Coordinates of C-alpha atoms in Angstrom, one line a residue:
Chain Y
M1 CA -102.3 -9.3 48.9
T2 CA -104.5 -6.3 48.7
A3 CA -103.4 -2.7 48.9
H4 CA -105.1 -2.1 52.4
A5 CA -102.7 -4.5 53.7
L6 CA -99.8 -2.4 53.5
E7 CA -101.2 0.4 55.4
G8 CA -102.3 1.2 59.0
G9 CA -98.7 0.4 60.5
F10 CA -97.0 2.6 62.9
T11 CA -95.6 6.0 60.6
E12 CA -93.1 6.5 63.0
A13 CA -92.3 2.9 64.6
S14 CA -89.5 3.2 66.9
V15 CA -91.3 6.0 68.8
Q16 CA -95.0 4.8 68.3
S17 CA -93.9 1.4 69.5
A18 CA -91.9 3.1 72.8
R19 CA -94.7 4.4 74.0
A20 CA -97.5 1.7 73.0
F21 CA -95.0 -0.8 75.2
R22 CA -94.9 1.8 78.0
E23 CA -98.6 1.4 78.3
I24 CA -98.4 -2.2 77.5
L25 CA -96.1 -2.7 80.6
E26 CA -97.9 -0.7 83.1
A27 CA -101.3 -2.8 82.1
M28 CA -99.3 -6.0 82.9
A29 CA -97.4 -4.5 86.0
R30 CA -100.6 -3.2 87.4
P31 CA -103.7 -5.7 86.9
G32 CA -106.7 -4.4 86.1
T33 CA -105.6 -1.1 84.9
I34 CA -107.1 0.2 81.8
R35 CA -104.4 2.3 79.5
K36 CA -105.0 3.7 76.1
I37 CA -102.7 2.7 73.1
A38 CA -102.4 4.1 69.8
G39 CA -100.6 4.4 66.7
A40 CA -102.2 1.9 64.3
Q41 CA -105.0 1.1 61.8
P42 CA -105.5 -2.7 61.7
P43 CA -108.1 -3.8 59.6
A44 CA -111.5 -5.2 60.8
P45 CA -112.2 -6.9 63.2
L46 CA -109.3 -6.2 65.0
S47 CA -109.3 -3.5 67.5
I48 CA -106.7 -0.7 67.4
A49 CA -105.3 -2.0 70.5
A50 CA -105.0 -5.3 69.4
G51 CA -103.5 -4.3 66.2
V52 CA -100.7 -2.0 68.3
A53 CA -99.9 -4.7 70.6
L54 CA -99.2 -7.3 67.6
L55 CA -97.0 -4.4 65.8
V56 CA -95.2 -3.8 69.6
L57 CA -94.5 -7.3 70.6
A58 CA -95.0 -10.0 67.4
D59 CA -92.6 -10.4 64.9
P60 CA -90.5 -13.2 62.6
T61 CA -89.8 -15.1 65.8
T62 CA -93.0 -15.4 67.5
R63 CA -95.8 -17.6 66.4
L64 CA -99.1 -16.3 66.0
H65 CA -102.5 -17.9 66.3
L66 CA -105.5 -16.1 64.9
A67 CA -108.8 -17.4 66.1
G68 CA -112.4 -17.0 64.9
D69 CA -113.2 -14.0 63.0
A70 CA -109.7 -12.4 63.5
D71 CA -108.6 -15.7 61.0
C72 CA -109.5 -14.4 57.8
P73 CA -107.3 -13.2 54.9
V74 CA -107.5 -9.3 55.5
V75 CA -106.0 -10.1 58.9
R76 CA -103.8 -12.2 57.7
D77 CA -102.1 -10.3 55.0
W78 CA -102.1 -7.3 57.6
V79 CA -100.0 -9.3 60.0
A80 CA -97.7 -10.7 57.2
F81 CA -96.8 -7.5 55.9
H82 CA -96.5 -5.4 59.4
T83 CA -95.2 -8.3 61.8
G84 CA -93.7 -11.0 59.6
A85 CA -95.2 -13.4 62.4
P86 CA -95.7 -16.9 60.9
L87 CA -99.3 -18.3 62.0
A88 CA -99.6 -21.3 64.0
S89 CA -101.9 -23.6 65.6
A90 CA -103.2 -22.6 69.1
E91 CA -101.0 -25.6 70.7
D92 CA -97.5 -24.1 69.0
A93 CA -98.5 -20.2 69.3
D94 CA -96.5 -17.8 71.3
F95 CA -99.4 -15.1 70.7
A96 CA -102.6 -15.8 70.7
L97 CA -105.5 -13.4 68.9
G98 CA -109.5 -13.1 69.0
T99 CA -112.4 -13.0 71.2
W100 CA -112.8 -15.0 74.3
S101 CA -115.4 -17.7 72.6
A102 CA -112.9 -17.9 69.8
L103 CA -109.9 -18.7 71.9
H104 CA -111.8 -21.5 73.9
P105 CA -110.7 -24.0 75.4
V106 CA -108.0 -21.9 76.8
S107 CA -106.0 -25.1 78.3
R108 CA -104.5 -25.7 75.0
F109 CA -102.4 -23.0 74.9
R110 CA -98.8 -23.0 75.8
I111 CA -98.1 -22.6 80.1
G112 CA -94.4 -22.9 79.8
Q113 CA -92.1 -25.7 81.1
P114 CA -91.2 -26.1 84.7
D115 CA -87.5 -24.8 84.2
Y116 CA -88.5 -22.3 81.5
P117 CA -91.9 -20.7 82.6
D118 CA -91.4 -18.1 80.5
R119 CA -92.3 -20.2 77.2
S120 CA -95.6 -19.6 77.9
A121 CA -98.5 -17.8 75.2
T122 CA -99.7 -14.2 75.7
L123 CA -103.5 -14.6 74.6
I124 CA -105.1 -11.2 72.9
V125 CA -108.5 -11.4 74.2
E126 CA -110.6 -9.0 72.2
C127 CA -113.7 -7.7 74.2
D128 CA -116.7 -5.1 73.4
R129 CA -115.4 -3.0 76.0
L130 CA -113.2 -2.8 79.5
A131 CA -114.3 -1.6 82.6
P132 CA -113.0 -1.8 86.1
H133 CA -115.5 -3.9 87.9
G134 CA -116.4 -7.3 88.0
P135 CA -114.2 -9.8 89.2
C136 CA -111.8 -9.1 91.9
L137 CA -108.1 -9.2 91.1
T138 CA -105.2 -9.5 94.0
G139 CA -101.6 -10.1 93.5
P140 CA -98.4 -8.8 92.7
G141 CA -99.2 -5.2 90.9
I142 CA -102.4 -4.9 93.0
E143 CA -101.6 -2.9 96.3
T144 CA -105.1 -3.8 97.9
A145 CA -107.8 -4.9 95.1
A146 CA -108.5 -4.2 91.6
W147 CA -111.8 -4.8 89.3
L148 CA -111.9 -5.7 85.5
N149 CA -114.9 -7.3 83.6
L150 CA -113.3 -10.4 82.7
P151 CA -114.9 -12.6 80.3
E152 CA -115.1 -15.1 83.2
T153 CA -113.4 -16.2 86.1
A154 CA -112.9 -20.4 86.2
A155 CA -110.4 -20.4 83.3
F156 CA -108.1 -18.0 85.0
R157 CA -108.6 -19.2 88.6
A158 CA -107.4 -22.5 86.9
N159 CA -104.3 -20.9 85.4
R160 CA -103.6 -19.3 88.5
A161 CA -103.2 -22.8 89.8
L162 CA -100.8 -23.5 87.7
F163 CA -98.2 -20.6 88.9
P164 CA -95.4 -20.2 87.9
L165 CA -96.6 -21.6 84.7
G166 CA -99.7 -20.6 82.9
F167 CA -100.4 -17.7 80.3
D168 CA -100.5 -14.6 80.2
T169 CA -103.4 -12.1 78.8
L170 CA -104.1 -9.1 77.2
F171 CA -107.6 -7.7 76.9
T172 CA -108.3 -5.4 73.8
A173 CA -111.7 -3.1 73.6
G174 CA -111.1 -0.1 71.1
D175 CA -108.2 1.6 71.8
R176 CA -108.1 0.3 75.1
I177 CA -105.8 -2.1 76.7
A178 CA -105.6 -4.2 80.2
G179 CA -103.2 -7.0 81.5
L180 CA -104.1 -10.2 83.5
P181 CA -100.6 -12.1 84.0
R182 CA -100.9 -15.8 85.5
S183 CA -99.8 -14.3 88.8
T184 CA -102.9 -12.7 89.4
R185 CA -105.5 -14.0 91.8
V186 CA -109.1 -14.2 90.5
E187 CA -112.6 -14.1 92.5
A188 CA -115.9 -13.7 91.2
I189 CA -118.0 -11.3 93.2
Chain E
M1 CA -81.1 16.1 69.9
T2 CA -81.4 12.5 68.9
D3 CA -78.3 11.4 67.0
Q4 CA -79.9 10.9 63.4
A5 CA -77.2 7.9 62.7
Y6 CA -79.1 6.0 65.7
N7 CA -82.3 4.4 66.1
F8 CA -84.4 6.1 68.9
A9 CA -82.9 4.9 72.2
Y10 CA -79.7 3.0 70.2
L11 CA -81.4 -0.6 69.6
D12 CA -83.1 -1.5 66.5
E13 CA -86.5 -2.4 66.9
Q14 CA -86.3 -6.0 66.3
T15 CA -84.1 -6.1 69.3
K16 CA -86.1 -3.8 71.5
R17 CA -89.4 -6.1 70.7
M18 CA -87.2 -9.2 72.2
I19 CA -86.5 -7.3 75.1
R20 CA -89.9 -6.0 75.7
R21 CA -91.3 -9.8 75.2
A22 CA -88.9 -10.7 78.3
I23 CA -89.9 -7.8 80.2
L24 CA -93.5 -8.6 79.8
K25 CA -92.5 -12.4 81.2
G26 CA -90.7 -11.2 83.9
I27 CA -93.3 -9.0 85.4
A28 CA -95.7 -12.1 85.0
V29 CA -93.5 -14.2 86.8
P30 CA -91.9 -12.1 89.7
G31 CA -88.3 -12.8 90.6
Y32 CA -87.7 -15.5 87.5
Q33 CA -85.0 -14.6 85.9
V34 CA -86.2 -14.5 81.7
P35 CA -83.3 -15.7 79.2
F36 CA -82.6 -12.9 76.6
A37 CA -80.5 -12.3 73.8
S38 CA -78.1 -9.8 75.3
R39 CA -76.7 -7.6 72.6
E40 CA -73.2 -6.2 72.2
M41 CA -73.3 -2.6 73.5
P42 CA -70.9 0.3 72.7
M43 CA -69.5 -0.2 76.5
P44 CA -68.0 -3.2 78.0
Y45 CA -69.9 -5.9 79.9
G46 CA -69.7 -4.9 83.6
W47 CA -70.5 -1.5 83.0
G48 CA -74.2 -1.9 82.7
T49 CA -75.1 -3.4 79.5
G50 CA -78.0 -5.1 80.9
G51 CA -79.5 -2.0 82.5
V52 CA -78.9 -0.2 79.1
Q53 CA -80.9 -2.2 77.3
V54 CA -83.6 -2.4 79.6
T55 CA -83.8 1.0 79.6
A56 CA -83.4 1.3 76.2
A57 CA -86.5 -0.8 75.7
C58 CA -88.6 1.4 78.3
L59 CA -87.7 4.6 77.5
V60 CA -90.1 7.1 75.7
P61 CA -89.3 10.5 74.2
G62 CA -91.4 12.3 77.2
D63 CA -89.2 10.3 80.2
R64 CA -86.6 12.2 82.5
L65 CA -83.9 9.8 82.9
K66 CA -81.9 9.7 86.1
V67 CA -78.8 7.5 86.5
I68 CA -77.1 6.6 89.9
D69 CA -73.7 4.7 90.5
Q70 CA -73.8 3.3 94.1
G71 CA -76.0 6.2 94.9
A72 CA -74.2 9.3 93.3
D73 CA -75.1 11.0 90.1
D74 CA -72.0 12.3 89.4
T75 CA -69.6 9.3 88.5
T76 CA -68.4 8.0 85.5
N77 CA -70.5 5.2 85.0
A78 CA -73.8 7.6 85.6
V79 CA -72.4 10.0 83.9
S80 CA -71.2 8.2 80.7
I81 CA -75.2 6.3 80.3
R82 CA -76.7 9.6 81.0
R83 CA -74.9 11.2 78.3
F84 CA -75.5 8.1 75.9
F85 CA -79.6 8.2 76.3
Q86 CA -79.7 11.9 75.9
R87 CA -77.6 11.3 72.7
T88 CA -79.2 8.6 71.4
A89 CA -83.1 9.0 72.7
G90 CA -82.8 12.8 73.3
V91 CA -84.8 12.2 76.7
G92 CA -84.5 14.8 79.2
V93 CA -82.1 14.0 82.4
T94 CA -82.6 14.8 86.1
E95 CA -80.8 14.3 89.4
A96 CA -83.8 14.6 91.3
T97 CA -85.3 11.1 92.2
A98 CA -88.8 12.7 92.7
E99 CA -88.7 14.3 88.9
A100 CA -87.3 11.0 87.2
T101 CA -89.5 9.1 85.3
V102 CA -87.0 6.1 84.8
I103 CA -83.9 5.5 86.8
Q104 CA -81.3 2.8 86.3
T105 CA -79.1 2.1 88.8
R106 CA -76.3 0.4 90.2
H107 CA -76.1 -0.8 93.5
R108 CA -78.6 1.6 95.3
I109 CA -82.3 1.9 95.7
P110 CA -82.5 6.3 96.2
E111 CA -83.5 7.3 99.7
T112 CA -86.5 9.3 98.5
P113 CA -89.4 7.2 98.1
L114 CA -90.5 5.8 94.8
A115 CA -93.9 6.3 93.2
E116 CA -96.4 5.1 90.9
G117 CA -95.3 6.0 87.3
Q118 CA -91.9 5.3 87.9
I119 CA -89.7 2.7 86.7
L120 CA -86.2 1.4 88.5
V121 CA -83.6 -0.2 86.3
Y122 CA -81.0 -2.0 88.4
Q123 CA -77.7 -3.2 86.8
V124 CA -77.2 -6.3 87.6
P125 CA -73.8 -8.8 87.3
I126 CA -74.6 -12.1 88.3
P127 CA -78.6 -12.2 88.6
E128 CA -78.5 -16.0 89.6
P129 CA -78.4 -16.4 93.3
L130 CA -77.5 -19.7 94.0
R131 CA -74.4 -19.4 91.4
F132 CA -71.4 -19.2 94.0
L133 CA -73.2 -22.3 95.8
E134 CA -73.7 -24.1 92.8
P135 CA -71.7 -23.2 89.4
R136 CA -73.6 -25.3 87.1
E137 CA -76.9 -23.6 85.3
T138 CA -78.4 -27.1 84.6
E139 CA -78.2 -27.3 88.3
T140 CA -79.9 -23.9 89.4
R141 CA -82.2 -23.9 86.8
K142 CA -83.4 -27.3 88.3
M143 CA -83.1 -25.6 91.8
H144 CA -85.4 -23.0 91.0
E145 CA -87.8 -25.6 89.2
L146 CA -88.4 -27.3 92.4
E147 CA -88.1 -24.9 95.0
E148 CA -85.1 -26.3 96.4
Y149 CA -83.7 -23.7 98.3
G150 CA -81.9 -25.5 101.1
L151 CA -78.7 -24.7 100.1
M152 CA -79.1 -20.9 100.4
H153 CA -80.3 -21.2 103.7
V154 CA -77.4 -23.6 104.6
K155 CA -74.5 -20.6 103.0
L156 CA -76.8 -18.1 105.5
Y157 CA -76.5 -20.5 108.4
E158 CA -72.4 -21.1 107.8
D159 CA -72.4 -17.1 108.1
I160 CA -74.2 -17.5 111.9
A161 CA -71.8 -20.5 112.5
R162 CA -68.7 -18.5 111.6
H163 CA -69.5 -15.2 112.5
G164 CA -72.4 -15.0 115.0
Q165 CA -74.7 -13.3 112.7
I166 CA -75.7 -13.4 109.0
A167 CA -72.6 -11.5 107.6
T168 CA -74.1 -11.1 104.0
S169 CA -74.1 -7.4 103.4
Y170 CA -74.8 -6.8 99.6
A171 CA -76.9 -8.8 97.3
Y172 CA -78.7 -10.2 100.1
P173 CA -81.2 -13.1 98.8
V174 CA -85.0 -12.3 98.7
K175 CA -87.7 -14.6 98.2
V176 CA -90.5 -13.4 96.0
E177 CA -94.4 -13.8 96.5
G178 CA -93.4 -16.7 98.4
R179 CA -91.8 -18.6 95.3
Y180 CA -88.5 -17.6 93.4
V181 CA -85.7 -16.6 95.7
M182 CA -84.1 -13.6 93.5
D183 CA -81.0 -11.8 93.7
P184 CA -81.3 -8.1 94.2
S185 CA -78.1 -6.9 92.5
P186 CA -75.4 -5.9 94.8
I187 CA -77.7 -3.5 96.5
P188 CA -76.6 -3.0 100.5
R189 CA -79.3 -5.3 102.6
F190 CA -80.0 -1.5 104.0
D191 CA -81.9 -1.4 100.7
N192 CA -83.6 -4.9 100.9
P193 CA -86.8 -3.7 102.7
K194 CA -87.3 -1.0 100.0
L195 CA -87.9 -3.8 97.4
S196 CA -91.1 -5.0 99.0
G197 CA -94.2 -3.3 98.4
N198 CA -93.1 -0.6 96.2
P199 CA -95.0 1.5 94.0
A200 CA -92.5 1.6 91.2
I201 CA -92.1 -0.9 88.7
Q202 CA -88.2 -3.1 89.5
L203 CA -86.4 -4.3 86.6
F204 CA -83.5 -6.0 86.3
G205 CA -81.4 -6.6 83.5
A206 CA -78.1 -8.5 83.5
G207 CA -76.2 -8.1 79.9
R208 CA -73.1 -10.8 80.1
E209 CA -75.5 -13.2 81.9
Q210 CA -78.5 -12.5 79.4
R211 CA -81.0 -12.7 81.5
I212 CA -84.1 -10.4 82.7
Y213 CA -86.6 -10.1 85.6
A214 CA -88.8 -8.1 87.5
L215 CA -90.7 -7.1 90.5
P216 CA -94.2 -5.3 89.6
P217 CA -95.3 -2.9 92.0
W218 CA -96.7 -3.7 95.5
T219 CA -95.0 -7.4 95.0
E220 CA -93.7 -9.0 98.3
A221 CA -90.0 -9.8 98.7
V222 CA -88.9 -11.1 101.9
S223 CA -85.3 -11.1 102.9
L224 CA -84.4 -14.8 103.8
D225 CA -83.5 -15.3 107.5
F226 CA -84.2 -17.7 110.2
E227 CA -86.7 -17.2 113.5
D228 CA -83.7 -16.6 116.0
H229 CA -81.9 -14.6 113.5
P230 CA -83.9 -12.1 111.9
F231 CA -83.1 -10.1 109.0
H232 CA -81.8 -6.6 110.0
A233 CA -81.2 -3.7 107.6
T234 CA -77.7 -2.4 108.6
K235 CA -75.6 0.5 108.1
A236 CA -72.7 2.6 109.5
P237 CA -73.6 3.7 113.2
H238 CA -73.1 7.0 112.3
D239 CA -74.8 10.2 111.1
C240 CA -74.1 12.0 107.5
D241 CA -71.4 14.2 108.4
L242 CA -72.4 16.7 105.4
C243 CA -76.3 16.8 105.8
G244 CA -76.6 15.1 109.3
A245 CA -79.1 12.7 108.3
K246 CA -79.5 9.6 110.6
H247 CA -81.5 7.1 108.5
S248 CA -79.6 7.3 105.5
Y249 CA -77.2 4.8 103.9
L250 CA -73.7 6.0 104.4
D251 CA -69.9 5.7 102.4
E252 CA -67.1 6.0 104.4
V253 CA -64.6 8.3 102.9
I254 CA -60.7 8.1 104.2
T255 CA -59.9 12.2 104.4
D256 CA -56.1 11.9 105.6
D257 CA -53.3 9.1 106.4
T258 CA -53.6 10.0 110.0
G259 CA -56.7 7.9 110.5
G260 CA -59.3 11.1 109.8
R261 CA -62.4 9.7 107.8
M262 CA -65.9 11.0 107.5
F263 CA -69.3 9.5 106.9
V264 CA -71.4 10.8 104.0
C265 CA -74.8 9.8 102.3
S266 CA -74.2 7.4 99.6
D267 CA -77.0 9.0 97.9
T268 CA -75.9 12.3 96.4
D269 CA -79.4 13.8 95.5
F270 CA -81.1 13.2 98.9
C271 CA -78.1 14.6 100.6
A272 CA -77.5 18.0 98.6
G273 CA -81.6 18.0 98.8
R274 CA -81.3 17.9 102.8
R275 CA -78.3 20.7 102.9
A276 CA -80.3 23.0 100.5
K277 CA -83.1 22.9 103.4
G278 CA -80.5 23.8 105.6
H279 CA -79.5 20.5 107.5
V280 CA -76.0 20.8 108.2
G281 CA -74.0 17.9 109.8
R282 CA -70.8 17.4 111.7
L283 CA -68.3 18.5 108.7
G284 CA -70.8 20.3 106.6
E285 CA -71.0 24.0 106.3
A286 CA -74.0 25.9 106.5
A287 CA -75.6 27.2 103.2

């Protein structure tokens, strides 16, 4: 473990995680809205938002899958020190972190069980940027319609078809975060 | 100020992460009851331990918290929970619905419409709408899985057969986004229409029963009914005796032992706000 792995966490965990959770809650409850979260300085290639999301949500009771470039020794050390989340394969993960192409195929992630749909994975998808245009989103949390530059639509349409099963997604870019729960209907426009 | 002996908002960080994960899954599957590892709180079960844990997981330092108990800001349960978070989280408190960012409620939805950016946290005693019809958790879970809600309609039908109308007046079941039947906690059915299409985030916490569920903003929640017996929101057929409001939910107060009674708004903030604006009811005094 490098000394760098010890740095970049919350300096005031209870307050910073509360503020960040509130933003994540708003992002997940209002799909398509882009929120700003801060407080952590994770090592590259993780974005600030992805690092903060891990600090807020992951702990020794949640299995984490690191995909693609995110699965490197620096990130593994940082995650181990700051969250204690055990690393797992994609099929077993509660949280999965990586770029959209690294997470593919997303059909391998847990979608919950018919009697326990909450036992499903949450994907944290690293993006270059988030913008409020692109595929059209409708469903719970959205008054009329919202738009978000999703990396693709087919996978999210297939995921919505599984409802109430399915995975939930957080998109991160820099210090920005957006949410896409399984309940959202996605249409390419 | 925050009591230094406690973590911010009382709960430890590990517990808050667990609750926060449950809230997010609840948001993702509206109306589905997410199990969570409810903690012992410094108050007995039945006094809002579920709501308190959800509130603790959501609070941030700049929040203004409002707590109501049957609509009232000044009853024991509301006062003690408000003081609890003042002491352990150092948050601001308010009685004005419009000024609050987080509202914890026992069995009412405020009369003043909620707005985006607000969170309404319900204290829930029995989260399972089917529990009094089917006591086994294994069976009710299966019924939710299979969307088998016929039993609930039988219950409502038996109301009609016995009383000529649907007599369920509180904890009136709703169907969320056409999928899960949900117990809206024991709010009067007068409040049911406010559940649906509400711009605020609505979170439900049941401490003893260890369940969290949620309605994201703008989510459809339809009160169950029949074509020939459609759902009606009901209230006492009176005006508020203090502020004269015609369309607010009323409490009946016995005033003497000779049959005297008065009807007053259950929402104390709403009633006080109207009186401050000069509205006067039958027994009210002009300001």
